[in-house]
Amino acid sequence: MWDSWKTTKVLLILILVLSLVTLRGQLPLQVDEPSNVVIDENVISLQSLTLKQKIAQMILVYGKDSNAELYQKMLIGGVYLGAKRQEADFNDAVSSFQEKATIPLLVAVDLEGCLNPFENFAQFPSLAEINTSDEAYAVGKREGELLSSLRINVNLAPVLDLKDDILHCRSFSGSTEEVSEKGARYLAGLQEQEVLAVGKHYPGKTLSVDDSHKTIVSATIGEDDLVPFKEAMTNDVSGIMVSHVISSGAVDSEGRPSGVSPAVVSSLRQQFSGLIFSDEVGMLGLAGFYKPAEVNIMYVDLVKAGHDLILNFDRDPKNIYRMIRAVEKAVENGEISEERIDSSVRRILTAKGMTVVE
Amino acid sequence: MKPVFVVNIALLLVATVLLMVNVSPAFTGGSITSLENSDATCAYSEDGVLATLPKEQCCYEAVKQYACEKDDGGYRCYASPESSRFLVLDQDMMTLCQKRGYDVG
């Protein structure tokens, strides 16, 4: 016969189990040193990386200094730096991530010509203020010189949307042809300073919002919207970032945010051999498309869509590690092929100036 | 009331709290969804002129900034304190960004 003491025992066992589970979740993340990686004079053996390490190379995280050591051990592919007070702060941040890194990291910023992360010590015109393509080249070159001096090797710019209806400063002004030409000349100036340019936000119309309260954004893409991206690709842009817009028209994402639409990303891949970046995964246009409990599905969908680099600015390295585990499981159960991972990692390592051998 | 009954009630409460902590992604998911659907606001200010910034882009723009300071019931997020360009987030928007995992505020 059930009595109160039996209930007490059951509850105590339940509390013990739940306490252990809770404590396990609070333990700091433990990652081994990546001593398995074989690198000799900038030649890296791809297969010396574990699957987790290869997946980590595909992630660009928010660069919080306190996470530097952990991200180095995980072999995270890149970090993003926000605004800082002075040049020395950028130098310190880059050093904290690069000095003991087994594989050099991509170090990215958004110097996209509106809100300026270097505003405390360097000023640049907004893209909207650039009048000619020669000026675009000069601005790209000047920005590239600053970034290069700070050992920042990726600028998530230029914006190639035809219009910025929100801030009115992030897009080049003018006709489609003028925007395309300015974009191409800007990236030329930037990349001559050995900074990778990333044209965004493919397929366009990301900065034209009809309802600012909506979190999921849809847009009809015209052929004109694609012209600046095609011009950038013709002019050897290093990367293209795909937005979270649900697109129709000239680019059809089939009812999904473009970033998780294999139709969009694979079609881009057919035209472009450089790095394909996702836009940041916490943005509501993507995150809001999934239920909160489906976040692992979202991570797998991003990789399945075909991105090389995925921006995830979650401040908790444990959540980054969960992302890696989610994709690893998808590879282990055959949902994603390991060759799919390898092809992106080869592109990433090559972009980092390494020679990749199998 | 028998003491063992009181003890069991207390243990049940402890177990419930531990359970909720561990299923928090599902538990807070509802609160995140309600914030996403709320009137949380975000704006971009340039030279004193405010433009609404869509919720979809707000947290990403906020995390790029140098700092976010409390200001008049909300937050002012800027690359430079002297800048004429900055973001203005209300409390709901800041809470949403933090629950979404961004390093802001």
Short mmCIF file of N, CA, C and O in Angstrom, two decimals, chain A residues 100-184:
data_model
loop_
_atom_site.label_atom_id
_atom_site.label_comp_id
_atom_site.label_asym_id
_atom_site.label_seq_id
_atom_site.Cartn_x
_atom_site.Cartn_y
_atom_site.Cartn_z
N LYS A 100 47.79 32.48 -29.46
CA LYS A 100 48.00 31.05 -29.16
C LYS A 100 47.12 30.16 -30.03
O LYS A 100 46.92 28.98 -29.73
N ALA A 101 46.59 30.73 -31.11
CA ALA A 101 45.68 29.97 -31.96
C ALA A 101 46.46 28.95 -32.78
O ALA A 101 47.48 29.27 -33.39
N THR A 102 45.98 27.72 -32.82
CA THR A 102 46.61 26.67 -33.62
C THR A 102 46.39 26.98 -35.10
O THR A 102 47.30 26.86 -35.92
N ILE A 103 45.16 27.35 -35.44
CA ILE A 103 44.81 27.78 -36.80
C ILE A 103 44.42 29.25 -36.69
O ILE A 103 43.59 29.60 -35.84
N PRO A 104 44.99 30.14 -37.51
CA PRO A 104 44.62 31.56 -37.41
C PRO A 104 43.12 31.74 -37.57
O PRO A 104 42.46 31.00 -38.31
N LEU A 105 42.59 32.71 -36.84
CA LEU A 105 41.15 32.97 -36.93
C LEU A 105 40.86 34.06 -37.94
O LEU A 105 41.69 34.94 -38.19
N LEU A 106 39.69 33.99 -38.52
CA LEU A 106 39.18 35.15 -39.24
C LEU A 106 38.74 36.14 -38.16
O LEU A 106 38.12 35.76 -37.18
N VAL A 107 39.10 37.40 -38.36
CA VAL A 107 38.69 38.44 -37.40
C VAL A 107 37.85 39.44 -38.19
O VAL A 107 38.35 40.10 -39.10
N ALA A 108 36.57 39.51 -37.83
CA ALA A 108 35.61 40.26 -38.65
C ALA A 108 35.03 41.44 -37.91
O ALA A 108 34.88 41.43 -36.69
N VAL A 109 34.70 42.47 -38.67
CA VAL A 109 33.96 43.62 -38.15
C VAL A 109 32.88 43.98 -39.17
O VAL A 109 32.87 43.48 -40.30
N ASP A 110 31.99 44.88 -38.75
CA ASP A 110 30.99 45.47 -39.64
C ASP A 110 31.36 46.93 -39.84
O ASP A 110 30.88 47.81 -39.13
N LEU A 111 32.26 47.20 -40.78
CA LEU A 111 32.50 48.60 -41.13
C LEU A 111 31.72 48.80 -42.42
O LEU A 111 32.27 48.73 -43.52
N GLU A 112 30.43 48.98 -42.25
CA GLU A 112 29.55 48.99 -43.41
C GLU A 112 29.08 50.39 -43.74
O GLU A 112 28.16 50.57 -44.54
N GLY A 113 29.68 51.39 -43.11
CA GLY A 113 29.45 52.76 -43.55
C GLY A 113 28.27 53.45 -42.90
O GLY A 113 27.66 54.31 -43.51
N CYS A 114 27.91 53.06 -41.69
CA CYS A 114 26.83 53.78 -41.01
C CYS A 114 27.22 53.88 -39.54
O CYS A 114 27.94 54.79 -39.17
N LEU A 115 26.82 52.93 -38.74
CA LEU A 115 27.31 52.85 -37.37
C LEU A 115 28.74 52.30 -37.44
O LEU A 115 28.94 51.19 -37.89
N ASN A 116 29.69 53.09 -37.00
CA ASN A 116 31.12 52.83 -37.23
C ASN A 116 31.79 52.33 -35.95
O ASN A 116 31.87 53.06 -34.97
N PRO A 117 32.30 51.08 -35.94
CA PRO A 117 32.90 50.56 -34.71
C PRO A 117 34.20 51.25 -34.32
O PRO A 117 34.69 51.06 -33.21
N PHE A 118 34.77 52.04 -35.23
CA PHE A 118 36.03 52.74 -34.96
C PHE A 118 35.80 54.23 -34.75
O PHE A 118 36.74 55.02 -34.80
N GLU A 119 34.56 54.57 -34.45
CA GLU A 119 34.18 55.98 -34.42
C GLU A 119 34.99 56.80 -33.43
O GLU A 119 35.16 58.01 -33.60
N ASN A 120 35.48 56.14 -32.39
CA ASN A 120 36.24 56.88 -31.38
C ASN A 120 37.58 57.38 -31.90
O ASN A 120 38.18 58.27 -31.28
N PHE A 121 38.09 56.80 -33.01
CA PHE A 121 39.40 57.26 -33.47
C PHE A 121 39.53 57.32 -34.99
O PHE A 121 40.58 57.70 -35.50
N ALA A 122 38.49 56.92 -35.73
CA ALA A 122 38.58 57.00 -37.20
C ALA A 122 37.20 57.22 -37.77
O ALA A 122 36.24 56.56 -37.38
N GLN A 123 37.11 58.17 -38.69
CA GLN A 123 35.81 58.47 -39.30
C GLN A 123 35.82 58.15 -40.79
O GLN A 123 36.84 58.36 -41.47
N PHE A 124 34.71 57.65 -41.26
CA PHE A 124 34.57 57.32 -42.67
C PHE A 124 33.20 57.77 -43.13
O PHE A 124 32.25 57.81 -42.33
N PRO A 125 33.04 58.07 -44.42
CA PRO A 125 31.70 58.43 -44.89
C PRO A 125 30.80 57.20 -44.90
O PRO A 125 31.27 56.06 -44.99
N SER A 126 29.50 57.43 -44.80
CA SER A 126 28.57 56.33 -44.98
C SER A 126 28.56 55.96 -46.46
O SER A 126 28.97 56.76 -47.32
N LEU A 127 28.12 54.77 -46.80
CA LEU A 127 28.08 54.36 -48.21
C LEU A 127 27.18 55.30 -49.01
O LEU A 127 27.47 55.60 -50.17
N ALA A 128 26.10 55.76 -48.36
CA ALA A 128 25.17 56.64 -49.06
C ALA A 128 25.82 57.96 -49.45
O ALA A 128 25.38 58.62 -50.39
N GLU A 129 26.87 58.34 -48.73
CA GLU A 129 27.53 59.63 -49.01
C GLU A 129 28.59 59.53 -50.11
O GLU A 129 29.15 60.53 -50.52
N ILE A 130 28.86 58.33 -50.57
CA ILE A 130 29.90 58.14 -51.60
C ILE A 130 29.28 58.45 -52.97
O ILE A 130 28.31 57.82 -53.38
N ASN A 131 29.88 59.40 -53.67
CA ASN A 131 29.26 59.89 -54.91
C ASN A 131 29.74 59.18 -56.17
O ASN A 131 28.98 59.06 -57.13
N THR A 132 30.97 58.76 -56.20
CA THR A 132 31.51 58.18 -57.43
C THR A 132 32.19 56.85 -57.14
O THR A 132 32.53 56.55 -55.99
N SER A 133 32.43 56.11 -58.20
CA SER A 133 33.08 54.81 -58.00
C SER A 133 34.56 55.00 -57.61
O SER A 133 35.12 54.18 -56.87
N ASP A 134 35.18 56.08 -58.08
CA ASP A 134 36.56 56.36 -57.65
C ASP A 134 36.61 56.63 -56.15
O ASP A 134 37.53 56.20 -55.45
N GLU A 135 35.60 57.34 -55.69
CA GLU A 135 35.54 57.63 -54.25
C GLU A 135 35.30 56.33 -53.47
O GLU A 135 35.87 56.13 -52.39
N ALA A 136 34.47 55.46 -54.03
CA ALA A 136 34.21 54.16 -53.39
C ALA A 136 35.50 53.37 -53.23
O ALA A 136 35.77 52.78 -52.19
N TYR A 137 36.32 53.40 -54.28
CA TYR A 137 37.61 52.70 -54.23
C TYR A 137 38.48 53.31 -53.14
O TYR A 137 39.09 52.59 -52.32
N ALA A 138 38.52 54.64 -53.09
CA ALA A 138 39.38 55.33 -52.11
C ALA A 138 38.92 55.03 -50.69
O ALA A 138 39.76 54.81 -49.78
N VAL A 139 37.61 55.00 -50.47
CA VAL A 139 37.09 54.71 -49.12
C VAL A 139 37.41 53.25 -48.75
O VAL A 139 37.86 52.97 -47.63
N GLY A 140 37.21 52.35 -49.72
CA GLY A 140 37.53 50.94 -49.46
C GLY A 140 38.99 50.77 -49.10
O GLY A 140 39.35 50.02 -48.18
N LYS A 141 39.86 51.49 -49.83
CA LYS A 141 41.30 51.39 -49.60
C LYS A 141 41.64 51.94 -48.21
O LYS A 141 42.40 51.32 -47.45
N ARG A 142 41.07 53.08 -47.87
CA ARG A 142 41.37 53.70 -46.56
C ARG A 142 40.88 52.83 -45.42
O ARG A 142 41.55 52.65 -44.41
N GLU A 143 39.68 52.28 -45.59
CA GLU A 143 39.14 51.39 -44.55
C GLU A 143 39.99 50.13 -44.45
O GLU A 143 40.31 49.66 -43.35
N GLY A 144 40.39 49.62 -45.61
CA GLY A 144 41.24 48.43 -45.61
C GLY A 144 42.57 48.66 -44.93
O GLY A 144 43.08 47.78 -44.21
N GLU A 145 43.13 49.84 -45.11
CA GLU A 145 44.41 50.16 -44.47
C GLU A 145 44.26 50.13 -42.95
O GLU A 145 45.12 49.60 -42.24
N LEU A 146 43.15 50.72 -42.45
CA LEU A 146 42.94 50.70 -41.01
C LEU A 146 42.74 49.27 -40.51
O LEU A 146 43.38 48.83 -39.54
N LEU A 147 41.89 48.52 -41.19
CA LEU A 147 41.59 47.15 -40.74
C LEU A 147 42.86 46.31 -40.75
O LEU A 147 43.14 45.55 -39.82
N SER A 148 43.60 46.44 -41.81
CA SER A 148 44.83 45.66 -41.94
C SER A 148 45.82 46.01 -40.82
O SER A 148 46.47 45.13 -40.26
N SER A 149 45.89 47.29 -40.49
CA SER A 149 46.82 47.71 -39.43
C SER A 149 46.41 47.14 -38.08
O SER A 149 47.24 46.94 -37.20
N LEU A 150 45.13 46.85 -37.94
CA LEU A 150 44.62 46.28 -36.68
C LEU A 150 44.54 44.76 -36.74
O LEU A 150 44.03 44.13 -35.82
N ARG A 151 45.04 44.18 -37.83
CA ARG A 151 45.04 42.72 -38.03
C ARG A 151 43.61 42.16 -38.10
O ARG A 151 43.35 41.02 -37.71
N ILE A 152 42.71 43.00 -38.59
CA ILE A 152 41.34 42.54 -38.87
C ILE A 152 41.33 42.12 -40.33
O ILE A 152 41.73 42.90 -41.21
N ASN A 153 40.92 40.89 -40.61
CA ASN A 153 41.08 40.38 -41.98
C ASN A 153 39.77 40.18 -42.73
O ASN A 153 39.78 39.70 -43.87
N VAL A 154 38.64 40.51 -42.09
CA VAL A 154 37.34 40.38 -42.78
C VAL A 154 36.50 41.61 -42.47
O VAL A 154 36.37 42.01 -41.30
N ASN A 155 35.93 42.21 -43.50
CA ASN A 155 34.93 43.24 -43.30
C ASN A 155 33.61 42.73 -43.87
O ASN A 155 33.55 42.36 -45.05
N LEU A 156 32.59 42.64 -42.98
CA LEU A 156 31.28 42.18 -43.45
C LEU A 156 30.60 43.33 -44.19
O LEU A 156 29.60 43.89 -43.77
N ALA A 157 31.19 43.66 -45.31
CA ALA A 157 30.77 44.79 -46.15
C ALA A 157 31.40 44.58 -47.53
O ALA A 157 32.41 43.85 -47.63
N PRO A 158 30.87 45.13 -48.61
CA PRO A 158 29.86 46.18 -48.63
C PRO A 158 28.43 45.65 -48.69
O PRO A 158 28.17 44.54 -49.15
N VAL A 159 27.53 46.47 -48.17
CA VAL A 159 26.11 46.21 -48.37
C VAL A 159 25.82 46.43 -49.85
O VAL A 159 26.19 47.47 -50.42
N LEU A 160 25.18 45.44 -50.48
CA LEU A 160 24.87 45.53 -51.91
C LEU A 160 23.36 45.60 -52.16
O LEU A 160 22.91 45.48 -53.31
N ASP A 161 22.58 45.76 -51.09
CA ASP A 161 21.16 46.03 -51.27
C ASP A 161 21.04 47.34 -52.04
O ASP A 161 21.81 48.27 -51.81
N LEU A 162 20.05 47.43 -52.92
CA LEU A 162 19.90 48.63 -53.74
C LEU A 162 19.48 49.84 -52.91
O LEU A 162 19.77 50.98 -53.26
N LYS A 163 18.77 49.56 -51.83
CA LYS A 163 18.29 50.69 -51.01
C LYS A 163 18.34 50.35 -49.54
O LYS A 163 18.12 49.20 -49.15
N ASP A 164 18.58 51.33 -48.70
CA ASP A 164 18.46 51.19 -47.26
C ASP A 164 17.33 52.09 -46.81
O ASP A 164 17.52 53.29 -46.60
N ASP A 165 16.14 51.50 -46.67
CA ASP A 165 14.97 52.29 -46.30
C ASP A 165 14.86 52.47 -44.79
O ASP A 165 13.91 53.07 -44.30
N ILE A 166 15.83 51.89 -44.06
CA ILE A 166 15.72 51.91 -42.60
C ILE A 166 16.63 52.99 -42.02
O ILE A 166 16.17 53.94 -41.39
N LEU A 167 17.93 52.84 -42.24
CA LEU A 167 18.87 53.82 -41.71
C LEU A 167 19.30 54.85 -42.75
O LEU A 167 19.91 55.85 -42.41
N HIS A 168 18.99 54.58 -44.00
CA HIS A 168 19.28 55.50 -45.11
C HIS A 168 20.76 55.83 -45.25
O HIS A 168 21.13 56.93 -45.67
N CYS A 169 21.61 54.91 -44.85
CA CYS A 169 23.05 55.22 -44.96
C CYS A 169 23.90 54.00 -45.33
O CYS A 169 25.05 54.16 -45.72
N ARG A 170 23.32 52.78 -45.26
CA ARG A 170 24.15 51.60 -45.45
C ARG A 170 24.29 51.17 -46.91
O ARG A 170 25.09 50.30 -47.21
N SER A 171 23.47 51.72 -47.79
CA SER A 171 23.55 51.34 -49.20
C SER A 171 24.18 52.45 -50.01
O SER A 171 24.04 53.63 -49.68
N PHE A 172 24.85 52.05 -51.10
CA PHE A 172 25.34 53.04 -52.05
C PHE A 172 24.14 53.71 -52.70
O PHE A 172 23.09 53.10 -52.88
N SER A 173 24.31 54.95 -53.08
CA SER A 173 23.21 55.66 -53.73
C SER A 173 23.34 55.53 -55.24
O SER A 173 24.43 55.27 -55.77
N GLY A 174 22.21 55.75 -55.93
CA GLY A 174 22.25 55.78 -57.39
C GLY A 174 21.46 54.67 -58.03
O GLY A 174 20.73 53.93 -57.38
N SER A 175 21.62 54.57 -59.34
CA SER A 175 20.93 53.55 -60.12
C SER A 175 21.53 52.18 -59.80
O SER A 175 22.58 52.08 -59.14
N THR A 176 20.92 51.17 -60.34
CA THR A 176 21.42 49.80 -60.14
C THR A 176 22.87 49.69 -60.61
O THR A 176 23.72 49.10 -59.94
N GLU A 177 23.12 50.28 -61.77
CA GLU A 177 24.48 50.21 -62.34
C GLU A 177 25.48 50.96 -61.46
O GLU A 177 26.61 50.51 -61.25
N GLU A 178 25.04 52.12 -60.96
CA GLU A 178 25.94 52.92 -60.11
C GLU A 178 26.23 52.19 -58.80
O GLU A 178 27.37 52.17 -58.32
N VAL A 179 25.20 51.59 -58.19
CA VAL A 179 25.40 50.83 -56.95
C VAL A 179 26.36 49.67 -57.20
O VAL A 179 27.28 49.41 -56.42
N SER A 180 26.16 49.00 -58.34
CA SER A 180 27.00 47.84 -58.67
C SER A 180 28.45 48.25 -58.85
O SER A 180 29.37 47.60 -58.35
N GLU A 181 28.65 49.36 -59.56
CA GLU A 181 30.01 49.80 -59.85
C GLU A 181 30.70 50.27 -58.57
O GLU A 181 31.88 49.96 -58.33
N LYS A 182 29.96 51.02 -57.76
CA LYS A 182 30.55 51.48 -56.49
C LYS A 182 30.90 50.28 -55.60
O LYS A 182 31.95 50.25 -54.95
N GLY A 183 30.00 49.29 -55.55
CA GLY A 183 30.27 48.10 -54.75
C GLY A 183 31.53 47.39 -55.20
O GLY A 183 32.38 47.00 -54.38
N ALA A 184 31.66 47.25 -56.51
CA ALA A 184 32.83 46.55 -57.06
C ALA A 184 34.12 47.32 -56.78
O ALA A 184 35.16 46.73 -56.44
#
